[in-house]
PDB file of C-alpha atoms in Angstrom:
ATOM      1  CA  MET A 138     283.898 205.829-286.570  1.00 94.00           C
ATOM      2  CA  ARG A 139     281.314 203.345-287.054  1.00 95.00           C
ATOM      3  CA  ILE A 140     277.883 203.864-284.943  1.00 95.00           C
ATOM      4  CA  GLY A 141     279.397 201.460-281.786  1.00 95.00           C
ATOM      5  CA  GLU A 142     282.060 203.762-281.776  1.00 96.00           C
ATOM      6  CA  LEU A 143     280.102 207.657-281.807  1.00 96.00           C
ATOM      7  CA  ALA A 144     276.908 205.636-278.799  1.00 97.00           C
ATOM      8  CA  GLU A 145     280.186 204.654-276.872  1.00 97.00           C
ATOM      9  CA  ARG A 146     281.949 208.276-276.789  1.00 96.00           C
ATOM     10  CA  ALA A 147     279.457 209.479-277.102  1.00 96.00           C
ATOM     11  CA  GLY A 148     277.852 207.826-273.743  1.00 95.00           C
ATOM     12  CA  THR A 149     274.753 206.449-275.390  1.00 96.00           C
ATOM     13  CA  SER A 150     272.970 203.712-277.406  1.00 96.00           C
ATOM     14  CA  THR A 151     273.356 202.539-281.069  1.00 96.00           C
ATOM     15  CA  ARG A 152     269.926 202.355-280.619  1.00 97.00           C
ATOM     16  CA  THR A 153     269.155 206.108-279.549  1.00 97.00           C
ATOM     17  CA  LEU A 154     271.381 207.131-282.252  1.00 97.00           C
ATOM     18  CA  ARG A 155     268.835 204.850-285.229  1.00 96.00           C
ATOM     19  CA  TYR A 156     266.002 206.403-282.915  1.00 97.00           C
ATOM     20  CA  TYR A 157     267.574 210.332-284.002  1.00 97.00           C
ATOM     21  CA  GLU A 158     268.157 209.064-287.219  1.00 96.00           C
ATOM     22  CA  THR A 159     265.554 208.953-288.136  1.00 96.00           C
ATOM     23  CA  GLN A 160     264.699 212.265-286.823  1.00 96.00           C
ATOM     24  CA  GLY A 161     266.376 213.986-288.902  1.00 95.00           C
ATOM     25  CA  LEU A 162     269.095 214.558-286.502  1.00 96.00           C
ATOM     26  CA  VAL A 163     271.867 212.804-286.928  1.00 96.00           C
ATOM     27  CA  ARG A 164     273.868 211.708-290.692  1.00 94.00           C
ATOM     28  CA  PRO A 165     275.588 208.949-291.289  1.00 94.00           C
ATOM     29  CA  ARG A 166     277.317 208.279-294.344  1.00 93.00           C
ATOM     30  CA  ARG A 167     276.896 204.534-295.711  1.00 91.00           C
ATOM     31  CA  SER A 168     280.053 202.899-296.651  1.00 91.00           C
ATOM     32  CA  ALA A 169     279.711 200.326-299.183  1.00 92.00           C
ATOM     33  CA  ASN A 170     278.567 197.318-297.226  1.00 92.00           C
ATOM     34  CA  GLY A 171     275.482 199.447-295.856  1.00 89.00           C
ATOM     35  CA  TYR A 172     277.564 200.572-292.410  1.00 90.00           C
ATOM     36  CA  ARG A 173     277.025 203.807-290.928  1.00 91.00           C
ATOM     37  CA  ILE A 174     279.906 205.784-290.578  1.00 94.00           C
ATOM     38  CA  TYR A 175     279.894 208.845-288.830  1.00 95.00           C
ATOM     39  CA  ASP A 176     282.458 211.794-288.641  1.00 92.00           C
ATOM     40  CA  GLU A 177     283.601 214.353-285.718  1.00 92.00           C
ATOM     41  CA  ALA A 178     280.918 215.777-286.514  1.00 93.00           C
ATOM     42  CA  GLU A 179     278.683 214.017-285.464  1.00 95.00           C
ATOM     43  CA  LEU A 180     280.187 213.407-282.249  1.00 95.00           C
ATOM     44  CA  ARG A 181     279.346 216.658-281.312  1.00 95.00           C
ATOM     45  CA  VAL A 182     276.384 216.423-282.875  1.00 96.00           C
ATOM     46  CA  VAL A 183     274.884 213.259-279.990  1.00 97.00           C
ATOM     47  CA  HIS A 184     276.021 215.256-278.100  1.00 96.00           C
ATOM     48  CA  GLU A 185     274.577 218.363-278.085  1.00 96.00           C
ATOM     49  CA  ILE A 186     271.179 217.245-278.310  1.00 97.00           C
ATOM     50  CA  ARG A 187     272.175 214.780-275.161  1.00 97.00           C
ATOM     51  CA  ALA A 188     272.687 217.893-273.374  1.00 96.00           C
ATOM     52  CA  LEU A 189     269.509 219.883-273.866  1.00 97.00           C
ATOM     53  CA  LEU A 190     267.367 216.362-273.697  1.00 96.00           C
ATOM     54  CA  ALA A 191     269.091 216.905-269.899  1.00 95.00           C
ATOM     55  CA  VAL A 192     267.783 219.594-269.526  1.00 94.00           C
ATOM     56  CA  GLY A 193     264.802 219.339-271.307  1.00 93.00           C
ATOM     57  CA  PHE A 194     264.343 220.390-274.530  1.00 96.00           C
ATOM     58  CA  GLY A 195     261.963 218.403-277.132  1.00 95.00           C
ATOM     59  CA  LEU A 196     263.414 216.556-279.861  1.00 95.00           C
ATOM     60  CA  ASP A 197     261.226 219.264-282.204  1.00 94.00           C
ATOM     61  CA  ASP A 198     263.631 222.808-279.156  1.00 96.00           C
ATOM     62  CA  ILE A 199     267.194 220.916-280.867  1.00 97.00           C
ATOM     63  CA  ARG A 200     266.637 221.208-283.994  1.00 97.00           C
ATOM     64  CA  PRO A 201     267.653 224.255-284.929  1.00 98.00           C
ATOM     65  CA  PHE A 202     271.051 223.548-283.077  1.00 98.00           C
ATOM     66  CA  VAL A 203     271.383 220.739-284.461  1.00 97.00           C
ATOM     67  CA  ALA A 204     271.166 222.866-287.688  1.00 97.00           C
ATOM     68  CA  CYS A 205     273.088 225.678-285.767  1.00 97.00           C
ATOM     69  CA  LEU A 206     276.076 223.193-285.858  1.00 96.00           C
ATOM     70  CA  ARG A 207     276.163 221.596-289.468  1.00 94.00           C
ATOM     71  CA  GLU A 208     276.292 224.934-290.410  1.00 95.00           C
ATOM     72  CA  GLY A 209     279.408 225.881-289.228  1.00 93.00           C
ATOM     73  CA  ASN A 210     279.485 227.668-285.495  1.00 95.00           C
ATOM     74  CA  SER A 211     280.962 226.257-282.469  1.00 90.00           C
ATOM     75  CA  SER A 212     277.140 226.298-280.455  1.00 93.00           C
ATOM     76  CA  GLY A 213     274.633 225.814-281.125  1.00 94.00           C
ATOM     77  CA  ASP A 214     273.290 227.969-279.496  1.00 94.00           C
ATOM     78  CA  VAL A 215     274.549 230.964-281.474  1.00 95.00           C
ATOM     79  CA  CYS A 216     271.800 231.064-284.336  1.00 97.00           C
ATOM     80  CA  PRO A 217     268.607 232.910-284.640  1.00 97.00           C
ATOM     81  CA  ASP A 218     266.802 230.624-284.461  1.00 97.00           C
ATOM     82  CA  SER A 219     268.367 228.664-281.392  1.00 97.00           C
ATOM     83  CA  VAL A 220     268.307 231.634-279.393  1.00 97.00           C
ATOM     84  CA  ALA A 221     264.499 232.321-279.715  1.00 98.00           C
ATOM     85  CA  VAL A 222     263.551 228.148-278.467  1.00 97.00           C
ATOM     86  CA  LEU A 223     266.089 229.200-275.428  1.00 97.00           C
ATOM     87  CA  ARG A 224     263.981 232.205-274.895  1.00 97.00           C
ATOM     88  CA  ARG A 225     260.957 230.776-275.317  1.00 97.00           C
ATOM     89  CA  LYS A 226     262.173 228.156-272.937  1.00 96.00           C
ATOM     90  CA  LEU A 227     263.343 230.000-270.561  1.00 96.00           C
ATOM     91  CA  ALA A 228     259.804 231.940-270.548  1.00 97.00           C
ATOM     92  CA  GLU A 229     258.659 228.583-270.266  1.00 95.00           C
ATOM     93  CA  VAL A 230     260.789 228.170-266.829  1.00 95.00           C
ATOM     94  CA  ASP A 231     259.955 231.370-265.076  1.00 97.00           C
ATOM     95  CA  ASP A 232     256.492 230.373-265.470  1.00 97.00           C
ATOM     96  CA  TYR A 233     256.753 227.443-263.779  1.00 96.00           C
ATOM     97  CA  LEU A 234     258.638 228.817-261.683  1.00 97.00           C
ATOM     98  CA  ASP A 235     255.762 231.291-260.800  1.00 97.00           C
ATOM     99  CA  ARG A 236     253.106 228.256-260.790  1.00 98.00           C
ATOM    100  CA  LEU A 237     255.077 226.190-258.675  1.00 97.00           C
ATOM    101  CA  GLY A 238     255.790 229.957-256.263  1.00 97.00           C
ATOM    102  CA  VAL A 239     251.546 229.873-255.953  1.00 97.00           C
ATOM    103  CA  VAL A 240     251.762 225.846-254.396  1.00 97.00           C
ATOM    104  CA  ARG A 241     254.399 226.184-252.192  1.00 97.00           C
ATOM    105  CA  ARG A 242     252.399 229.630-250.137  1.00 97.00           C
ATOM    106  CA  GLN A 243     249.325 227.145-250.520  1.00 97.00           C
ATOM    107  CA  LEU A 244     250.905 224.148-249.426  1.00 97.00           C
ATOM    108  CA  HIS A 245     252.946 226.499-246.691  1.00 97.00           C
ATOM    109  CA  ASP A 246     249.607 228.624-245.192  1.00 96.00           C
ATOM    110  CA  GLN A 247     247.229 224.627-245.480  1.00 96.00           C
ATOM    111  CA  LEU A 248     250.926 223.693-243.188  1.00 95.00           C
ATOM    112  CA  ALA A 249     249.949 226.163-240.682  1.00 93.00           C
ATOM    113  CA  HIS A 250     246.029 225.986-240.877  1.00 92.00           C
ATOM    114  CA  ALA A 251     246.373 222.780-240.058  1.00 92.00           C
ATOM    115  CA  ILE A 252     249.270 222.855-237.211  1.00 90.00           C
ATOM    116  CA  ALA A 253     247.237 225.481-235.799  1.00 88.00           C
ATOM    117  CA  HIS A 254     243.322 223.951-236.319  1.00 85.00           C
ATOM    118  CA  ARG A 255     245.533 220.123-234.247  1.00 80.00           C
ATOM    119  CA  GLU A 256     247.089 221.746-231.418  1.00 73.00           C
ATOM    120  CA  ALA A 257     244.047 223.660-230.707  1.00 69.00           C
ATOM    121  CA  THR A 258     241.226 220.794-231.070  1.00 72.00           C
ATOM    122  CA  CYS A 259     243.397 218.294-230.417  1.00 68.00           C
ATOM    123  CA  PRO A 260     244.117 216.834-227.243  1.00 65.00           C
ATOM    124  CA  ARG A 261     247.387 216.070-226.166  1.00 66.00           C
ATOM    125  CA  LYS A 262     248.018 211.718-225.378  1.00 58.00           C
ATOM    126  CA  ARG A 263     248.746 212.686-221.802  1.00 52.00           C
ATOM    127  CA  ASN A 264     252.100 209.513-220.987  1.00 55.00           C
ATOM    128  CA  ARG A 265     251.565 207.540-218.248  1.00 57.00           C
ATOM    129  CA  SER A 266     253.626 209.894-215.323  1.00 53.00           C
ATOM    130  CA  ASP A 267     250.599 212.646-215.713  1.00 47.00           C
TER     131      ASP A 267
END
């Protein structure tokens, strides 16, 4: 298939596919007239790239998954290098969640203090009926 068809089937742009190519993630063949030609395996690679990007992986993190697919595996996450990236990414997310929990507790405490302080120090506006 040509680049336009791959882009359409993968739900991306030809510009993005060319970028993936410059990064060594997508490998087209060239026809006699120089057109990029992709096989079905490249469609699977592009789907893997897009799925991993969608959950926060960078292109360098994605390389082991692509290599795993190119080795003939049905999934890019079954190879040892991919598993190592998944473990590292999960540790990063866990760390981020821990930090967010601290921030949440601080905000909760600050809000509780602000509400208590406001009720103690700010007189309520009186209605005309008061």
